[in-house]
Each structure stands twice: as structure tokens, then as C-alpha cells.
Amino acid sequence: MGQTAPQFEYGSGESGSGHGFDGGAGFSPVGRSGLAVSIFADRGYLRAEMAEDAAAAGLRVAQTTDLARLLEPGDPPSLPDLVLVDCPVIDGAELAALSRLDLRASQAGSHLVVSTSMGSLDEVFGCLDKADTQILVTPSRADRVIALGRVLARSGNRVRELSEEDRLSLLRLTEQVSQIAHKLEKLSSHGAAETPGAFRFENQAGYTAKVDAKLDPQFDGGSDRLVRASRPPLPDPRLVRKIIRQRQLRARFFEGDLFADPAWDMLLDLTAARVEHVRVSVTSLCIASGVPPTTALRWIGQMTDAGLLQRVDDETDRRRAFITLTDKAADAMARYFSELGASAASLV
């Protein structure tokens, strides 16, 4: 990776071999949070935009450069607290560089925010599995600012222990904040810069056990391992697919956001796929969620943390990974449909 050069004239948009940040446009070169950030992007205007937002959020911009610096042999002595990477179209060499960056960030405890396109999502997702990473898909400026806010929240250790209800409520609230930010962004090109820190929650120890207790009151010896001996079979996938089609039909007559329920839509899709013995890519699951890909990825992350979803690497291609239900989630879905019985066919 490239070394940081001493100066970067803010807003110039000129690419180079590596630039420092001199705090142009009225920003101090030393961020209020004390966190340092490196920015890798080929588009000069985007580098300048990300640097502006990072500085406005109180981060210290240590380096802005193009993606080619990720491909250079040798590594710098250390990674900064945060690395922003924009790779809308990615090739094999850049994927390998991302994998190395992911490993080094994991070892250093650095945060990654990687933006890509829907066409490259599966490949990017496949090579980022170790570090604390947020993946954004064709993000708006609001999406990037919200991602910076999440990093600041995590680094500041300002999140109290949250109950399951608090976490789900907060996730829904932050999605509403994100939607508002997008609408404001359409009205004013400067509105999105006022939304940092929209996310104020973290993964907390003990959360999965609380979810387990809600999914099944039976425990084995006081542990959170579900008693699966009496689990009913999963529903007929044709029934699940019918429910999915009925749910999607509503969007023909009403605004889609009115019925947005990405967690349930993904659980339904993965339930049918499990019975059909079909592997589901992260791109396919994002589409099934019925919400923008970046929003879907946030839900996938939360549901993975909750022990409902799991990542499974492709044994034939290490650059790809799939998403499946955990046994706990499959148990819950099986019992849910068993409780519904014959009335499940009438669900919308």
C-alpha cells in the first residue's frame, strides 16, 4: 500500500501517489475524534467528497489516493483507524488486494468501509470476512455519512447494553433516518453532510441468548442450545414461494416502502431455498429483501449477529460466499409454519 505524502490540497480532485490532508475548506487537519482515515478511490471528485465528509465528521484524513496503491507490493507499517475504499468494478488483482487489506485490518483492529456495485457485490462480499467491514452498494453521499457515523459510534464505546427489543427498534429507526437522509439529499446537495452518527448501536454480548429465548423457551441444561429433537419439518417451498409472490404483489398497488419488512422477506426466501437445496448469494438475498442493497446488507449483518443467518464460503471458489439460515432460525421457521397449519396458505 502507498505511503502518505505530506500534503493534499483539499478539493483539487487530482490523483496522485498519495496525499496528506492539509485541512482545506476550513477543516482542521487534526480531527476532533482523533481517528485517522485513508481513502482509496479512482474518481478524483469522489476522493475529495469523502475527504470532506470525513473531516466534517471529525476524522483526520491521513491519505487519499487511487486504487492502484492497494496493488503495490509491500505494506505500510500500520493501518489507520478507518479505511474507505471505492471499487465499483473490480478485477482479480484488486480482489486479492482487498483480501489482504481485510486480513490486515482484522489484525490491526481497523474499520473498513467498502463501496461497490451490484455487479461486483458477490465478489467483494466473498473476500471480506475478517475485519469490521461495512459494504455499501452504489451508495449516495448520505449512505457514506451514515457509515462514518457507525464507525464513530463503535470507536467511542458510547453504546449501552441493548435488549433485543431496543436493538430491533433502533435498527428500524435508523433505517427511517437513512430514508429521510436520502430524501433530504434530493432536495439539497448539502443536506446529507448533517447526518453523521445516525447509527448508535453495537453488537452486545448476551444478545443472541435473548433471541434464543424468544425463539424457543426450551433449553438444554440451562444453555442456549435449542432442543431440536421435536422440530417439525420445514414448510413446502411452493407454499413459501406463493407467500413471497403475494407479498411482492402489494408493491403494484401501494408504495413499496409502506410494507418494507426485509428481515421477514429474507427469512422466507432462505427457508424456501433450504428445502430446495439451493444456495443463495448475497446479491440474490439483497434482491429478495425488497429494499436497497446497502439497507439489505445492514439487515444481513444484524441478523447474522443475532444468530439467524450465517455466511458459508463456496468450497469451489473462495472468492464467493453464500448466506443460509442457521439451525436456530430453521427451527423457528419450522415451528412457526407448524403453528399456522393449514391457514398458512392464506397468508399475504
Coordinates of C-alpha atoms in Angstrom, one line a residue:
M1 CA 0.0 0.0 0.0
G2 CA 1.1 3.5 -0.6
Q3 CA 2.8 5.8 1.9
T4 CA 1.3 9.1 2.9
A5 CA 2.8 12.2 1.4
P6 CA 3.0 15.4 3.3
Q7 CA 0.3 17.5 1.6
F8 CA -3.1 17.3 0.0
E9 CA -4.8 20.4 -1.4
Y10 CA -8.4 19.8 -0.4
G11 CA -10.9 19.9 -3.3
S12 CA -8.3 19.7 -6.0
G13 CA -9.6 16.2 -7.1
E14 CA -6.2 15.5 -8.5
S15 CA -5.0 11.9 -8.2
G16 CA -1.5 11.1 -7.1
S17 CA 0.7 8.6 -5.5
G18 CA -0.6 9.5 -2.0
H19 CA -1.6 12.7 -0.3
G20 CA -1.7 14.1 3.1
F21 CA -4.6 16.4 4.2
D22 CA -4.0 20.0 5.0
G23 CA -7.4 20.7 6.3
G24 CA -8.7 22.9 3.5
A25 CA -12.2 24.4 3.3
G26 CA -11.9 25.4 6.9
F27 CA -11.4 22.0 8.3
S28 CA -8.7 21.3 10.9
P29 CA -6.0 18.8 9.8
V30 CA -6.4 17.1 13.1
G31 CA -9.9 15.5 13.5
R32 CA -11.9 16.1 16.7
S33 CA -12.3 12.3 17.2
G34 CA -8.6 11.6 16.8
L35 CA -9.3 8.8 14.3
A36 CA -7.3 8.7 11.2
V37 CA -8.7 7.6 7.8
S38 CA -7.2 6.6 4.4
I39 CA -9.2 6.9 1.2
F40 CA -8.7 4.8 -1.9
A41 CA -10.8 5.7 -4.9
D42 CA -10.1 6.2 -8.6
R43 CA -12.6 9.0 -9.1
G44 CA -11.0 12.3 -8.0
Y45 CA -14.2 14.1 -7.2
L46 CA -15.3 11.2 -5.0
R47 CA -12.0 11.2 -3.1
A48 CA -12.5 14.9 -2.4
E49 CA -16.1 14.4 -1.4
M50 CA -15.2 11.5 1.0
A51 CA -12.4 13.6 2.5
E52 CA -14.8 16.5 3.1
D53 CA -17.3 14.3 4.8
A54 CA -14.6 12.6 6.9
A55 CA -13.2 15.9 8.0
A56 CA -16.7 17.2 8.8
A57 CA -17.2 14.2 11.0
G58 CA -14.1 15.0 13.0
L59 CA -11.8 12.4 11.4
R60 CA -8.2 13.1 10.4
V61 CA -7.7 12.4 6.7
A62 CA -4.2 10.9 6.5
Q63 CA -4.2 9.7 2.9
T64 CA -6.2 10.0 -0.3
T65 CA -5.1 8.1 -3.4
D66 CA -6.2 5.8 -6.1
L67 CA -6.9 2.1 -6.1
A68 CA -3.5 1.3 -7.7
R69 CA -1.8 2.0 -4.4
L70 CA -3.6 -1.1 -3.0
L71 CA -1.8 -3.2 -5.6
E72 CA 1.7 -2.1 -4.8
P73 CA 4.0 -4.6 -3.2
G74 CA 4.8 -4.2 0.4
D75 CA 2.7 -2.9 3.3
P76 CA 2.9 0.3 5.3
P77 CA 3.9 -0.1 8.9
S78 CA 0.4 0.2 10.2
L79 CA -3.2 0.8 9.1
P80 CA -5.2 3.9 10.2
D81 CA -8.3 3.5 12.3
L82 CA -10.5 3.6 9.2
V83 CA -10.0 2.8 5.5
L84 CA -12.5 3.9 2.9
V85 CA -12.3 2.0 -0.5
D86 CA -14.4 2.6 -3.6
C87 CA -14.3 -0.2 -6.1
P88 CA -17.5 -0.2 -8.3
V89 CA -15.9 -2.6 -10.8
I90 CA -13.2 -4.9 -9.5
D91 CA -10.8 -7.3 -11.1
G92 CA -8.8 -10.3 -9.7
A93 CA -5.8 -8.3 -8.6
E94 CA -7.9 -5.8 -6.7
L95 CA -9.9 -8.6 -5.1
A96 CA -6.7 -10.1 -3.9
A97 CA -5.6 -6.7 -2.5
L98 CA -8.9 -6.3 -0.7
S99 CA -8.5 -9.8 0.9
R100 CA -5.0 -8.7 2.1
L101 CA -6.5 -5.4 3.4
D102 CA -9.3 -7.3 5.1
L103 CA -6.8 -9.6 6.9
R104 CA -4.5 -6.7 8.0
A105 CA -7.5 -4.6 9.1
S106 CA -8.6 -7.5 11.3
Q107 CA -5.2 -7.9 12.8
A108 CA -4.9 -4.1 13.4
G109 CA -8.5 -3.6 14.6
S110 CA -9.2 -1.1 11.8
H111 CA -12.6 -0.4 10.4
L112 CA -13.3 -0.8 6.6
V113 CA -16.0 0.9 4.6
V114 CA -16.0 -0.6 1.0
S115 CA -18.4 0.7 -1.7
T116 CA -19.1 -1.3 -4.8
S117 CA -21.7 -2.0 -7.4
M118 CA -24.4 -4.7 -7.5
G119 CA -22.5 -6.4 -10.3
S120 CA -19.4 -6.8 -8.1
L121 CA -21.1 -7.3 -4.7
D122 CA -20.7 -11.1 -4.6
E123 CA -17.0 -11.0 -5.3
V124 CA -16.4 -8.1 -2.8
F125 CA -18.5 -9.8 -0.1
G126 CA -16.7 -13.0 -0.7
C127 CA -13.2 -11.6 0.1
L128 CA -14.2 -9.5 3.2
D129 CA -14.9 -11.9 6.1
K130 CA -12.4 -11.0 8.8
A131 CA -12.4 -7.3 9.6
D132 CA -15.1 -5.0 10.9
T133 CA -16.4 -4.0 7.5
Q134 CA -19.4 -2.1 6.1
I135 CA -20.2 -2.8 2.5
L136 CA -22.1 -0.1 0.6
V137 CA -23.7 -0.7 -2.8
T138 CA -23.8 2.2 -5.2
P139 CA -24.1 4.5 -2.1
S140 CA -25.3 8.0 -2.0
R141 CA -23.5 10.6 0.0
A142 CA -26.0 10.0 2.8
D143 CA -25.1 6.3 2.9
R144 CA -21.4 7.2 3.3
V145 CA -22.0 9.7 6.0
I146 CA -24.1 7.2 7.9
A147 CA -21.4 4.6 7.6
L148 CA -18.9 7.2 9.1
G149 CA -21.4 7.7 12.0
R150 CA -21.4 4.0 12.7
V151 CA -17.6 3.9 12.9
L152 CA -17.6 6.8 15.3
A153 CA -20.2 5.2 17.4
R154 CA -18.2 1.9 17.6
S155 CA -15.0 3.7 18.3
G156 CA -16.4 5.9 21.0
N157 CA -17.8 3.0 23.1
R158 CA -20.9 5.1 23.7
V159 CA -23.5 2.4 23.3
R160 CA -25.2 0.9 26.3
E161 CA -26.3 -2.7 26.6
L162 CA -29.4 -3.0 24.5
S163 CA -32.2 -5.5 24.8
E164 CA -33.5 -7.4 21.7
E165 CA -36.5 -5.1 21.5
D166 CA -34.3 -2.0 21.8
R167 CA -32.0 -3.2 19.1
L168 CA -34.7 -4.1 16.6
S169 CA -36.5 -0.8 17.3
L170 CA -33.3 1.1 16.9
L171 CA -32.5 -0.7 13.6
R172 CA -35.9 0.3 12.2
L173 CA -35.4 3.8 13.4
T174 CA -32.0 4.2 11.8
E175 CA -33.4 2.9 8.5
Q176 CA -36.1 5.6 8.7
V177 CA -33.3 8.1 9.4
S178 CA -31.5 6.8 6.3
Q179 CA -34.6 7.2 4.2
I180 CA -35.1 10.8 5.4
A181 CA -31.4 11.5 4.7
H182 CA -31.9 10.3 1.1
K183 CA -34.9 12.5 0.6
L184 CA -33.1 15.5 2.1
E185 CA -30.2 14.7 -0.2
K186 CA -32.5 15.0 -3.2
L187 CA -33.7 18.4 -2.0
S188 CA -30.2 19.8 -1.2
S189 CA -26.8 18.6 -2.2
H190 CA -25.5 19.7 1.3
G191 CA -28.2 18.1 3.4
A192 CA -26.6 14.7 3.7
A193 CA -23.5 16.0 5.4
E194 CA -25.6 16.7 8.5
T195 CA -26.4 13.1 9.2
P196 CA -23.2 11.5 10.7
G197 CA -23.7 9.3 13.7
A198 CA -27.1 8.0 12.6
F199 CA -26.2 4.6 13.9
R200 CA -25.7 4.3 17.6
F201 CA -25.9 0.6 18.3
E202 CA -23.4 -2.2 18.6
N203 CA -23.2 -5.9 18.9
Q204 CA -23.5 -6.8 22.6
A205 CA -22.7 -9.9 24.4
G206 CA -25.7 -11.8 25.5
Y207 CA -27.9 -10.6 22.7
T208 CA -28.0 -13.9 20.9
A209 CA -29.1 -15.7 24.1
K210 CA -32.1 -13.3 24.4
V211 CA -33.1 -14.1 20.8
D212 CA -32.8 -17.8 21.6
A213 CA -35.2 -17.4 24.5
K214 CA -37.8 -15.8 22.3
L215 CA -37.4 -18.4 19.6
D216 CA -37.8 -21.4 21.8
P217 CA -38.4 -21.5 25.6
Q218 CA -36.9 -24.9 25.9
F219 CA -33.2 -25.1 26.7
D220 CA -30.8 -27.9 27.4
G221 CA -29.3 -27.8 30.8
G222 CA -29.6 -24.1 31.1
S223 CA -27.6 -23.4 27.9
D224 CA -28.8 -21.6 24.9
R225 CA -28.7 -24.7 22.7
L226 CA -32.1 -25.4 21.3
V227 CA -33.8 -28.7 21.8
R228 CA -34.2 -29.8 18.2
A229 CA -35.4 -33.4 18.6
S230 CA -39.1 -32.5 18.1
R231 CA -38.7 -29.9 15.4
P232 CA -41.4 -30.2 12.7
P233 CA -40.3 -30.2 9.1
L234 CA -39.8 -27.0 7.1
P235 CA -42.8 -26.0 5.0
D236 CA -43.3 -26.9 1.4
P237 CA -41.2 -24.4 -0.6
R238 CA -44.1 -24.0 -3.1
L239 CA -46.2 -22.5 -0.2
V240 CA -43.4 -20.2 0.8
R241 CA -42.8 -19.0 -2.7
K242 CA -46.5 -18.3 -3.0
I243 CA -46.4 -16.2 0.1
I244 CA -43.4 -14.3 -1.2
R245 CA -45.3 -13.6 -4.5
Q246 CA -48.3 -12.4 -2.6
R247 CA -46.2 -10.1 -0.5
Q248 CA -44.5 -8.7 -3.7
L249 CA -47.8 -8.2 -5.3
R250 CA -48.7 -5.4 -2.9
A251 CA -46.0 -3.2 -4.5
R252 CA -48.0 -3.0 -7.7
F253 CA -50.8 -1.1 -5.8
F254 CA -49.0 0.6 -2.9
E255 CA -45.8 2.4 -2.3
G256 CA -43.2 -0.3 -1.6
D257 CA -41.7 1.3 1.5
L258 CA -45.1 1.1 3.2
F259 CA -44.7 -2.7 3.6
A260 CA -40.9 -2.9 3.8
D261 CA -40.0 -5.9 6.1
P262 CA -36.6 -7.0 4.8
A263 CA -35.9 -9.4 7.7
W264 CA -39.0 -11.4 7.1
D265 CA -38.7 -11.4 3.3
M266 CA -35.1 -12.7 3.6
L267 CA -36.1 -15.4 6.1
L268 CA -38.9 -16.6 3.8
D269 CA -36.5 -16.7 0.8
L270 CA -33.9 -18.6 2.7
T271 CA -36.5 -21.0 4.1
A272 CA -37.6 -22.0 0.7
A273 CA -34.0 -22.2 -0.6
R274 CA -33.1 -24.5 2.3
V275 CA -35.8 -27.0 1.4
E276 CA -35.0 -26.7 -2.3
H277 CA -31.2 -27.2 -1.6
V278 CA -30.5 -24.0 -3.4
R279 CA -27.6 -21.8 -2.4
V280 CA -28.4 -18.1 -2.1
S281 CA -25.8 -15.4 -2.9
V282 CA -25.7 -12.1 -1.0
T283 CA -26.8 -10.3 -4.2
S284 CA -29.8 -12.6 -4.6
L285 CA -30.7 -12.1 -0.9
C286 CA -30.5 -8.3 -1.3
I287 CA -32.9 -8.5 -4.2
A288 CA -35.3 -10.8 -2.2
S289 CA -35.3 -8.3 0.7
G290 CA -37.2 -5.7 -1.3
V291 CA -35.1 -2.8 0.0
P292 CA -32.0 -1.0 -1.4
P293 CA -28.9 -3.3 -1.3
T294 CA -27.0 -1.2 1.3
T295 CA -30.0 -1.4 3.6
A296 CA -30.3 -5.1 3.0
L297 CA -26.6 -5.6 3.9
R298 CA -27.2 -3.8 7.2
W299 CA -30.1 -6.2 7.9
I300 CA -28.0 -9.2 6.9
G301 CA -25.3 -8.1 9.3
Q302 CA -27.7 -7.6 12.2
M303 CA -29.4 -11.0 11.6
T304 CA -26.0 -12.7 11.4
D305 CA -25.1 -11.1 14.7
A306 CA -28.4 -12.3 16.1
G307 CA -27.6 -15.9 15.1
L308 CA -30.3 -16.1 12.5
L309 CA -28.2 -16.1 9.3
Q310 CA -24.7 -17.4 8.6
R311 CA -22.1 -17.0 5.9
V312 CA -20.9 -20.1 4.1
D313 CA -17.9 -19.9 1.8
D314 CA -18.0 -21.5 -1.6
E315 CA -15.7 -24.6 -1.4
T316 CA -15.1 -24.4 -5.2
D317 CA -14.4 -20.7 -5.4
R318 CA -13.0 -19.0 -2.3
R319 CA -13.9 -15.6 -3.8
R320 CA -17.6 -16.3 -3.3
A321 CA -19.8 -16.8 -0.3
F322 CA -23.4 -17.6 0.3
I323 CA -26.0 -16.9 3.1
T324 CA -28.0 -19.6 4.8
L325 CA -30.3 -19.9 7.8
T326 CA -28.7 -21.1 11.0
D327 CA -30.2 -24.2 12.5
K328 CA -31.8 -22.0 15.2
A329 CA -33.6 -19.9 12.5
A330 CA -34.6 -23.0 10.6
D331 CA -36.1 -24.4 13.8
A332 CA -38.0 -21.2 14.4
M333 CA -39.4 -21.1 10.9
A334 CA -40.4 -24.7 11.0
R335 CA -42.3 -24.2 14.3
Y336 CA -43.9 -21.0 13.0
F337 CA -45.4 -22.7 9.9
S338 CA -46.4 -25.7 12.0
E339 CA -48.3 -23.5 14.3
L340 CA -50.1 -21.9 11.3
G341 CA -51.0 -25.2 9.9
A342 CA -53.5 -25.1 7.0
S343 CA -54.1 -21.4 7.4
A344 CA -50.5 -20.7 6.1
A345 CA -51.8 -20.9 2.5
S346 CA -54.0 -17.9 3.1
L347 CA -51.2 -15.6 4.3
V348 CA -50.3 -12.5 2.4

